[in-house]
XYZ file of N, CA, C and O in Angstrom:
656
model
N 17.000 29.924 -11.965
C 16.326 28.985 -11.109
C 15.712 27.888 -11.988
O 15.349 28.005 -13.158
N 15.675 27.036 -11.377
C 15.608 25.745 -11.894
C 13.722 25.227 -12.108
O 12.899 25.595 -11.270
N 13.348 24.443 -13.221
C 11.865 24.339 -12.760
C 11.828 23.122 -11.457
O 12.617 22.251 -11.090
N 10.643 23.526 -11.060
C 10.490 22.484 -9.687
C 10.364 21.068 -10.275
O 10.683 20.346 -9.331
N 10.110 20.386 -11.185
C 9.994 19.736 -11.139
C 10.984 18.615 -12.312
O 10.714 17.463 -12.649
N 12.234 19.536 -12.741
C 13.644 19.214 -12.753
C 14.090 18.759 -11.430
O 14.538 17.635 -11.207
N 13.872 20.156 -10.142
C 14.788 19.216 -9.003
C 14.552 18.537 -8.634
O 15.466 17.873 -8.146
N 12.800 17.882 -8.445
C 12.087 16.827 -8.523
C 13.272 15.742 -8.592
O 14.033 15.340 -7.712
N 13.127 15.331 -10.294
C 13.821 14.541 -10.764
C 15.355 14.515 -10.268
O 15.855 13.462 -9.872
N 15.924 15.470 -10.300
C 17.360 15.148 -10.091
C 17.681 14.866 -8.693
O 18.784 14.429 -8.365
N 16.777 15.098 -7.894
C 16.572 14.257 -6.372
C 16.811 13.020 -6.469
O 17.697 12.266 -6.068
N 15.416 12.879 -7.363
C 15.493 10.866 -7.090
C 16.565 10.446 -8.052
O 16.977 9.294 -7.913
N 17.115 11.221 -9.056
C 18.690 10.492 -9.601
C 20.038 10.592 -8.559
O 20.957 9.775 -8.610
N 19.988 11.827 -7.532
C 20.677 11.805 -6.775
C 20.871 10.740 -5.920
O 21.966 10.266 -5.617
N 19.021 10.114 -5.265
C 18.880 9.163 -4.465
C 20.118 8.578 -4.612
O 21.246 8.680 -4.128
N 19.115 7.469 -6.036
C 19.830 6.691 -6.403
C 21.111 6.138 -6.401
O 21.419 5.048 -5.919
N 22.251 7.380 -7.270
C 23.475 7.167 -7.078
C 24.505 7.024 -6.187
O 25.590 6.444 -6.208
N 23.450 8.195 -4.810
C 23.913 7.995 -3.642
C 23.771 6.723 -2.716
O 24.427 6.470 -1.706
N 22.738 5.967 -3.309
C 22.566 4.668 -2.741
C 23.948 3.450 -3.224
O 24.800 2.709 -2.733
N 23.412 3.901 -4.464
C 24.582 2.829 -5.390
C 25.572 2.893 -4.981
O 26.100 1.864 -4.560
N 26.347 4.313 -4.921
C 27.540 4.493 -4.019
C 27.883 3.921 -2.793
O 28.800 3.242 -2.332
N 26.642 4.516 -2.351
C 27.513 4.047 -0.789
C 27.431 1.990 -0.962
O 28.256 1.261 -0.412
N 26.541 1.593 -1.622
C 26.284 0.011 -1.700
C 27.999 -0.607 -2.221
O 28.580 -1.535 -1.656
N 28.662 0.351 -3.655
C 30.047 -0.021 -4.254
C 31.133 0.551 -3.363
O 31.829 -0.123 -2.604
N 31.202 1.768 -3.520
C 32.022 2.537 -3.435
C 32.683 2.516 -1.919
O 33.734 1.983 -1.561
N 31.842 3.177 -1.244
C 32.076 3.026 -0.062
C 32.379 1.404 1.174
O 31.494 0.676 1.625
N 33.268 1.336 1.315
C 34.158 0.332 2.146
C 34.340 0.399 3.868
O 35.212 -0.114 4.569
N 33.209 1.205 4.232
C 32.950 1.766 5.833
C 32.086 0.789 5.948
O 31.232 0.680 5.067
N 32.108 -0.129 7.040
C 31.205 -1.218 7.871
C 30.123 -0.283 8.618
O 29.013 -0.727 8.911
N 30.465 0.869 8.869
C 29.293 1.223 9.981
C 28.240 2.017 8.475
O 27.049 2.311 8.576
N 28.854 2.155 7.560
C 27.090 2.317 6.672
C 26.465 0.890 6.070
O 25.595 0.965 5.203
N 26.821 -0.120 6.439
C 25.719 -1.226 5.906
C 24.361 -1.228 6.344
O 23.493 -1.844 5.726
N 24.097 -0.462 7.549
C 22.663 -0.752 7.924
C 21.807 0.775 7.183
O 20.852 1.398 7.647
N 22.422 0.968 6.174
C 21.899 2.221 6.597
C 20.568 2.257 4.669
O 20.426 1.409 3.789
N 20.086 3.335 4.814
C 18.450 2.780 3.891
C 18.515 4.793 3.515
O 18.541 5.683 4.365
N 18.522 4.904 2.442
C 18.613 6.119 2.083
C 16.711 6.332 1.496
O 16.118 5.891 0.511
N 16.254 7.227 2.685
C 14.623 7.038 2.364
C 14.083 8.410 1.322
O 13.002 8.433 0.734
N 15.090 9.456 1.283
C 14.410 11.024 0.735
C 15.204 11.334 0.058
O 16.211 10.627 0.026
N 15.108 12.913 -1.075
C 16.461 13.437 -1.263
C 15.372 14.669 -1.704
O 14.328 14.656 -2.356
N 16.078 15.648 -1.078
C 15.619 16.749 -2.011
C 16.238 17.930 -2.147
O 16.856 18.400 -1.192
N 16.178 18.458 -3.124
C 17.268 19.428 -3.876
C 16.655 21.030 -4.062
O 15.549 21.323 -4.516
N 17.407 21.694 -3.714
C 16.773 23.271 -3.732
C 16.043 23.498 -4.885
O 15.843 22.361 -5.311
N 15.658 24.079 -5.450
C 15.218 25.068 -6.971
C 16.362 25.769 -7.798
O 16.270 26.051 -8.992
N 17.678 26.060 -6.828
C 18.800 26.335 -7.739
C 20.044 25.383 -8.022
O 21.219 25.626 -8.297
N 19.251 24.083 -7.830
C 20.261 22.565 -7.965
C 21.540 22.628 -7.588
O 22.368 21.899 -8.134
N 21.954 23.662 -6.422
C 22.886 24.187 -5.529
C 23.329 22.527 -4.271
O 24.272 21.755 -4.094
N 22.210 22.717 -3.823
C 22.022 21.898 -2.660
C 21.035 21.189 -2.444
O 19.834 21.433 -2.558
N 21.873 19.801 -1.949
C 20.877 18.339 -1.853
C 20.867 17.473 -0.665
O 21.849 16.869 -0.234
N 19.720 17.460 -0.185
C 19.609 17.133 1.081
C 18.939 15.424 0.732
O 18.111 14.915 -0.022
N 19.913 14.989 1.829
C 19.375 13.046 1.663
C 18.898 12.877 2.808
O 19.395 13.641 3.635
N 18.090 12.147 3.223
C 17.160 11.572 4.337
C 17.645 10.317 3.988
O 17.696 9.898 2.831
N 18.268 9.267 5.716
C 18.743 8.376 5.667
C 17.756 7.859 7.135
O 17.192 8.470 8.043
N 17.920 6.470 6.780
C 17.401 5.485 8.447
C 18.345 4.666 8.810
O 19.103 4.381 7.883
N 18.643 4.063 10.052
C 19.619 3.246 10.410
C 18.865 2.597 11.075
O 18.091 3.008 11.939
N 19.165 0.769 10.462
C 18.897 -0.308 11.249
C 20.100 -0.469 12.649
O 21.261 -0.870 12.559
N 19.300 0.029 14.014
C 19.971 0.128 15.278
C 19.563 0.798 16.016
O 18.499 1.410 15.931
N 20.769 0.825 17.388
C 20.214 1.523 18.214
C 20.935 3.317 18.246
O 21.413 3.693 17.176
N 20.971 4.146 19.239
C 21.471 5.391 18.990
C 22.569 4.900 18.677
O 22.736 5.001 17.462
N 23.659 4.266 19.347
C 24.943 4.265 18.989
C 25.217 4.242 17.735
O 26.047 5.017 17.261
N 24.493 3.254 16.925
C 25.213 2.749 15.489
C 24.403 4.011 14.262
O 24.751 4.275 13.111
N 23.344 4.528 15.016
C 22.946 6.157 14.344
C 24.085 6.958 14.115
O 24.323 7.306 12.959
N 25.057 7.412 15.329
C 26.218 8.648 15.949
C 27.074 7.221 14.698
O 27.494 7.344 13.548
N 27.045 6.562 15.199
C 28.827 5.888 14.399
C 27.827 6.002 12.465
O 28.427 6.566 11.551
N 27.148 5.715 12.345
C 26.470 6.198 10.583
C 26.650 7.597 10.156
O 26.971 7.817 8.988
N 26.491 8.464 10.902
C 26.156 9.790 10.859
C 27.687 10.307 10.713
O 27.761 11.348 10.060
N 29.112 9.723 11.256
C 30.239 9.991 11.357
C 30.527 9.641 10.063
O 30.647 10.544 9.234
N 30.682 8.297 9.683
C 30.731 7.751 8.456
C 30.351 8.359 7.638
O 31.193 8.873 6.902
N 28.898 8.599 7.362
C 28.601 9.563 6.220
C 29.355 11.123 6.100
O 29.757 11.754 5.123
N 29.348 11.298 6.968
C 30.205 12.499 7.221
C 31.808 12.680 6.365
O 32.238 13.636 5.720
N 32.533 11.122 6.728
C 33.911 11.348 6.242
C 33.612 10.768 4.791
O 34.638 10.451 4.190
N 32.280 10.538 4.021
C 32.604 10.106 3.003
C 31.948 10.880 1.927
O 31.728 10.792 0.719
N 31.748 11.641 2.875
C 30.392 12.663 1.569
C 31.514 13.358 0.538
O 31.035 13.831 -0.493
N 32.683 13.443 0.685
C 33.435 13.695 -0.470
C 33.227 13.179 -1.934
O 32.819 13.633 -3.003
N 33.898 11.556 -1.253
C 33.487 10.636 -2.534
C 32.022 10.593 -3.168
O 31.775 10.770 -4.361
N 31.265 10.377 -2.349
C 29.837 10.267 -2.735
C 29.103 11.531 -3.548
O 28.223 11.366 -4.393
N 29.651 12.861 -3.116
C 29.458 14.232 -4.368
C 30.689 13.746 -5.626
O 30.616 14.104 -6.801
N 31.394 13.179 -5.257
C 32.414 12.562 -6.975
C 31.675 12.024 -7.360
O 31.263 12.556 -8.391
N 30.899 10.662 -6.985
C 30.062 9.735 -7.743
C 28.482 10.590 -8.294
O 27.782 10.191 -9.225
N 28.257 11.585 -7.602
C 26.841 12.486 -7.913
C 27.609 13.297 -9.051
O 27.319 12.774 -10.127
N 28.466 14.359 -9.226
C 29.380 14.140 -10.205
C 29.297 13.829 -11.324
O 28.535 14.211 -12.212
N 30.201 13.016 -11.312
C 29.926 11.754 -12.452
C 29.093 11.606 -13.041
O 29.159 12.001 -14.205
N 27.881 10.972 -12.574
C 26.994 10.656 -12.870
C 25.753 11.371 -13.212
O 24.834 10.796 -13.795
N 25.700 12.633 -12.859
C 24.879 13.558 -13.580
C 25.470 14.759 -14.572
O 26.619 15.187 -14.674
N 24.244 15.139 -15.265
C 24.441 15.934 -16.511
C 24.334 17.371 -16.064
O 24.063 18.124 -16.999
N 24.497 18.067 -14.674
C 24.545 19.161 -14.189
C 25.730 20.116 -14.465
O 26.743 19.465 -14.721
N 25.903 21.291 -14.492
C 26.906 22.158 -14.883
C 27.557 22.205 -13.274
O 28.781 22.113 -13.182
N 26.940 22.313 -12.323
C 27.631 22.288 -11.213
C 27.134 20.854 -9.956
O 26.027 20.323 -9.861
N 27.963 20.657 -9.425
C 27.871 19.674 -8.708
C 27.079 19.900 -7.485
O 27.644 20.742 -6.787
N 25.692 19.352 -6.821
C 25.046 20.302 -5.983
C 26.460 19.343 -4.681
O 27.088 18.292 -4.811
N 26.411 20.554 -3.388
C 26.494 19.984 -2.220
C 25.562 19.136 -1.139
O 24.506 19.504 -0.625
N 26.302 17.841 -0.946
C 25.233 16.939 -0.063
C 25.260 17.102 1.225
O 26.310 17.373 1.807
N 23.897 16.931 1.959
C 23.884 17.032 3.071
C 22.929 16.178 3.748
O 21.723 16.314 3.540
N 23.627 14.856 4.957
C 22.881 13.999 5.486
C 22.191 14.528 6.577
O 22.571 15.483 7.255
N 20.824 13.666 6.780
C 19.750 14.523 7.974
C 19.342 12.636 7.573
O 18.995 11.969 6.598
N 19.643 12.444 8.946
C 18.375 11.478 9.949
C 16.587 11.266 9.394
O 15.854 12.207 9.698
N 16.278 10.706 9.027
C 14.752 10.514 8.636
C 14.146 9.886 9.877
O 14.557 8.836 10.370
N 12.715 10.911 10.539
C 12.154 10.587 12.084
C 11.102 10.430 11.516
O 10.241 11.096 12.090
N 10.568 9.690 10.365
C 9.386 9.538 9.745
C 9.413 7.900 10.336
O 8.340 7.540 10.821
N 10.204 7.176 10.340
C 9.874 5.588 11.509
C 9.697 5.642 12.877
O 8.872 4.946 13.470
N 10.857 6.897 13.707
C 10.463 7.207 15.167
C 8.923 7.801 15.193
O 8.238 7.383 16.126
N 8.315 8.700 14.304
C 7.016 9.201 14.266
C 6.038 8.245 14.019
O 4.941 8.408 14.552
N 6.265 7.108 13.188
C 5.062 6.481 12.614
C 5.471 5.371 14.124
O 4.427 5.196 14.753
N 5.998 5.050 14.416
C 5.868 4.452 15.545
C 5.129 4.784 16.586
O 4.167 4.095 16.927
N 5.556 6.082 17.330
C 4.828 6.980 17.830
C 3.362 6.517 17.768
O 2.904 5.671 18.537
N 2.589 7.192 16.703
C 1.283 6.960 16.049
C 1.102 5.699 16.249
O 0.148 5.694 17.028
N 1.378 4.673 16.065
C 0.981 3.309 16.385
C 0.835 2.841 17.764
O 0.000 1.993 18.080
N 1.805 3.501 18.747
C 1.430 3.793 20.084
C 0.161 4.223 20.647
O -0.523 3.537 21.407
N -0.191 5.683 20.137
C -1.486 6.576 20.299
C -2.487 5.609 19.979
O -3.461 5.290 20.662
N -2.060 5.089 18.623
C -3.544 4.019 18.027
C -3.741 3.201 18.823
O -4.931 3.035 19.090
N -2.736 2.329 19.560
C -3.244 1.011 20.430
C -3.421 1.409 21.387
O -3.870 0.595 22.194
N -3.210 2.735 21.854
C -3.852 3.264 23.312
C -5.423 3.252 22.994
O -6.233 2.561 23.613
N -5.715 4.062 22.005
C -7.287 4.633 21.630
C -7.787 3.113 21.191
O -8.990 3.125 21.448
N -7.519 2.087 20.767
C -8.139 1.055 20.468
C -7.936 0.170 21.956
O -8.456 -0.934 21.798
N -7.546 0.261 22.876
C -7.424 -0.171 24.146
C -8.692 0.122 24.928
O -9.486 -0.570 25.564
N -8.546 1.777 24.557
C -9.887 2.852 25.639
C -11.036 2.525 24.724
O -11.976 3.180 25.173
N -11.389 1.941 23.816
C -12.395 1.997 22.670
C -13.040 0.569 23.567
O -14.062 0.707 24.238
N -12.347 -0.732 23.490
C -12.735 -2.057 23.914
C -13.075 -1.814 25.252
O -14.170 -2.233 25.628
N -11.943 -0.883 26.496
C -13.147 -0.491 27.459
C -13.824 -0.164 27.820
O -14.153 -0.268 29.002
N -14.590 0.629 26.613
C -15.386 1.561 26.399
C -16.979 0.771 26.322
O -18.106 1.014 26.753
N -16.387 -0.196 25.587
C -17.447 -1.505 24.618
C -17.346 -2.269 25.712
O -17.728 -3.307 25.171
N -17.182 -2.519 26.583
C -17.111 -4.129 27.573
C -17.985 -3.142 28.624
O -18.810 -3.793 29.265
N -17.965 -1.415 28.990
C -18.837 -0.791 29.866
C -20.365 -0.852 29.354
O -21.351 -1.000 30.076
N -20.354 -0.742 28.301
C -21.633 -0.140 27.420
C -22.407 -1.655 27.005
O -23.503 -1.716 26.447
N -21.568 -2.853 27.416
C -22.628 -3.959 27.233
C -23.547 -4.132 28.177
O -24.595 -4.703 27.872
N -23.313 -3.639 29.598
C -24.293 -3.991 30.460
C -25.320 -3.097 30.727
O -26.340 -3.283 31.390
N -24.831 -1.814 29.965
C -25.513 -0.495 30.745
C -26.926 -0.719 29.764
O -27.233 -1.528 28.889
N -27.605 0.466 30.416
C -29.004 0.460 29.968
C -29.269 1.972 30.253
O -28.567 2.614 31.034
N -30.583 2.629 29.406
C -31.133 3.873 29.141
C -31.162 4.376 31.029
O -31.545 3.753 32.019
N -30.603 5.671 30.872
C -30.905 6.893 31.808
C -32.213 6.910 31.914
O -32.481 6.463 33.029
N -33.247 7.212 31.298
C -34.552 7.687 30.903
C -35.188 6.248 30.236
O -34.986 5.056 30.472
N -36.287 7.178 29.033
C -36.850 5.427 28.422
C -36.147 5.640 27.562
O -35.361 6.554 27.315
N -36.535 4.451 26.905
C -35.970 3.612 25.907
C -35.948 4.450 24.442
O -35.083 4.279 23.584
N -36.703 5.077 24.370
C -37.266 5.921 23.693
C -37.263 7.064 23.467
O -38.088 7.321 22.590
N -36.603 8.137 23.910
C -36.772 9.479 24.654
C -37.371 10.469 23.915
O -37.581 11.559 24.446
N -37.726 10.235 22.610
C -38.771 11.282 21.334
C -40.011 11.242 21.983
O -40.219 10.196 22.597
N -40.727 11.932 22.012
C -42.385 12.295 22.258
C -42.777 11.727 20.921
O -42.150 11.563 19.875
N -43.934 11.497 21.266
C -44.739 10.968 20.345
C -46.019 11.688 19.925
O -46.466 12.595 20.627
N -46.602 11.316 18.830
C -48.205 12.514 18.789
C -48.934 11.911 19.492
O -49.995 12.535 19.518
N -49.034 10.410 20.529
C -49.806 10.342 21.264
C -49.702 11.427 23.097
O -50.422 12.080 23.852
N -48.588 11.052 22.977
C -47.641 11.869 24.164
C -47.975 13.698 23.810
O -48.076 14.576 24.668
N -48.052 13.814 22.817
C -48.334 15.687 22.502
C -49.522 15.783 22.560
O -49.849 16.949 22.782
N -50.441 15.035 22.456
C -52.182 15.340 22.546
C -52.346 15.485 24.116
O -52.633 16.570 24.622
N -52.153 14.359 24.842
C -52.098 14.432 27.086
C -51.323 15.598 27.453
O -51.702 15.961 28.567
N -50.443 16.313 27.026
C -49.274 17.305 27.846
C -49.918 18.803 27.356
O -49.255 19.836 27.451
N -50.982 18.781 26.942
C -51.785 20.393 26.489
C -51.804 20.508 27.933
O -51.778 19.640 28.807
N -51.862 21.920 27.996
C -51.802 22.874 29.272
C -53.411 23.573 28.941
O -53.930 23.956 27.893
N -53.727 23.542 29.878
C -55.566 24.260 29.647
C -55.398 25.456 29.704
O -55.942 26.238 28.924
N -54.262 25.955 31.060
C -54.316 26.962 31.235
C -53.214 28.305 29.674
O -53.429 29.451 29.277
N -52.420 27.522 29.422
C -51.736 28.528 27.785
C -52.641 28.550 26.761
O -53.480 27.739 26.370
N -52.266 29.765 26.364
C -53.000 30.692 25.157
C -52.892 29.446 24.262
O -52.644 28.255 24.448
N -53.313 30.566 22.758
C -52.914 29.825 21.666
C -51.636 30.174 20.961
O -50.913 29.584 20.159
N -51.613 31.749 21.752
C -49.903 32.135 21.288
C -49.048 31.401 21.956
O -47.873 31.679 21.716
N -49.301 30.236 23.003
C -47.750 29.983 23.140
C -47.751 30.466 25.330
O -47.284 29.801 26.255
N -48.332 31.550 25.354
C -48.603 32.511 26.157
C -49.206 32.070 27.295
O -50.421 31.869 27.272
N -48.154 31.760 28.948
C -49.678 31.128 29.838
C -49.962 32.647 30.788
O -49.124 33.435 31.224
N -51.340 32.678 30.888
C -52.063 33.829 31.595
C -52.488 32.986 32.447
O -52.801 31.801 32.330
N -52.470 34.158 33.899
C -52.574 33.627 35.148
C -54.331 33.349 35.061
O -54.804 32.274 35.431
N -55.062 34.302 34.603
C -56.791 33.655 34.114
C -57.169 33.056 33.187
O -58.378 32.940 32.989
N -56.389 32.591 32.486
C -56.573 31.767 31.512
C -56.920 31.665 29.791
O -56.985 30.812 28.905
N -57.100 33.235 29.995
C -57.754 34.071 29.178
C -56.479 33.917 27.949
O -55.295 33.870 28.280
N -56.948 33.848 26.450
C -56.310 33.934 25.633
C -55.577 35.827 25.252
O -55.884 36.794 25.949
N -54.931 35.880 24.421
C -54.566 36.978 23.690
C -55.648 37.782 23.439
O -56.606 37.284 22.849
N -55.687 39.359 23.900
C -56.774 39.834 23.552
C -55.875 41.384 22.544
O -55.047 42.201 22.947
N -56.459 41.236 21.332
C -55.724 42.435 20.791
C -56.900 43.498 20.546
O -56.639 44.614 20.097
């Protein structure tokens, strides 16, 4: 097994070549839109997984995803090649939903910054439930003594303090 942070590296050399490739090598029109965002490679530099995005809509995703498909031959020749590995890992394309997600989130945000401003346009006119103030004060704690409670705390119906 490989150290982690060899496959680290031989990820982002994989990226790379796999980018370069498909930029030379490859002669398929339906991968021009396409943006190779991840790569990552097991611990036994067996198998390498690429994270790709496509500028489009679903269709030109399904027609990228085909493409990559019939060319991942060549593109493990050029990984190959180009690295110093004893065995050639196998590639495997996967869709990157890290733009459908962060989109997402930017949705949620302009909702909550929507409910926030109506939140702020309610709260300019409003005014205190109670006073203005709602802490007691030590003038306010000297008037509210009860004649009739102990000194424990304790109210007796005669008035009478704690007798031990």
């Amino acid at each position: 097994m490989a150290d982690p942070a060899r496959a680290a590296r031989l990820a982002q050399r994989i990226k790379v070549v796999v980018a370069e490739a498909l930029r030379r090598r490859v002669k398929d029109p339906r991968i021009e839109a396409i943006t190779i965002t991840d790569a990552r490679v097991t611990n036994d530099l067996q198998h390498a997984t690429l994270y790709y995005t496509v500028l489009g809509d679903s269709e030109q995703v399904a027609e990228t995803r085909k493409a990559l498909e019939s060319a991942k031959g060549v593109l493990r020749k050029e990984v190959g090649r180009n690295l110093t590995v004893r065995l050639t890992p196998t590639l495997e394309f996967v869709p990157d939903e890290i733009p459908v997600n962060a989109g997402h989130l930017e949705d949620l945000l302009r909702a909550a910054k929507e409910r926030d401003a109506e939140v702020a346009a309610l709260a300019q006119g409003a005014t205190f439930a109670g006073d203005a103030d709602p802490y007691r004060t030590e003038d306010a704690e000297d008037s509210d003594e009860d004649p009739e409670q102990g000194s424990d705390g304790t109210n007796r119906p005669d008035g009478s303090e704690n007798q031990h």
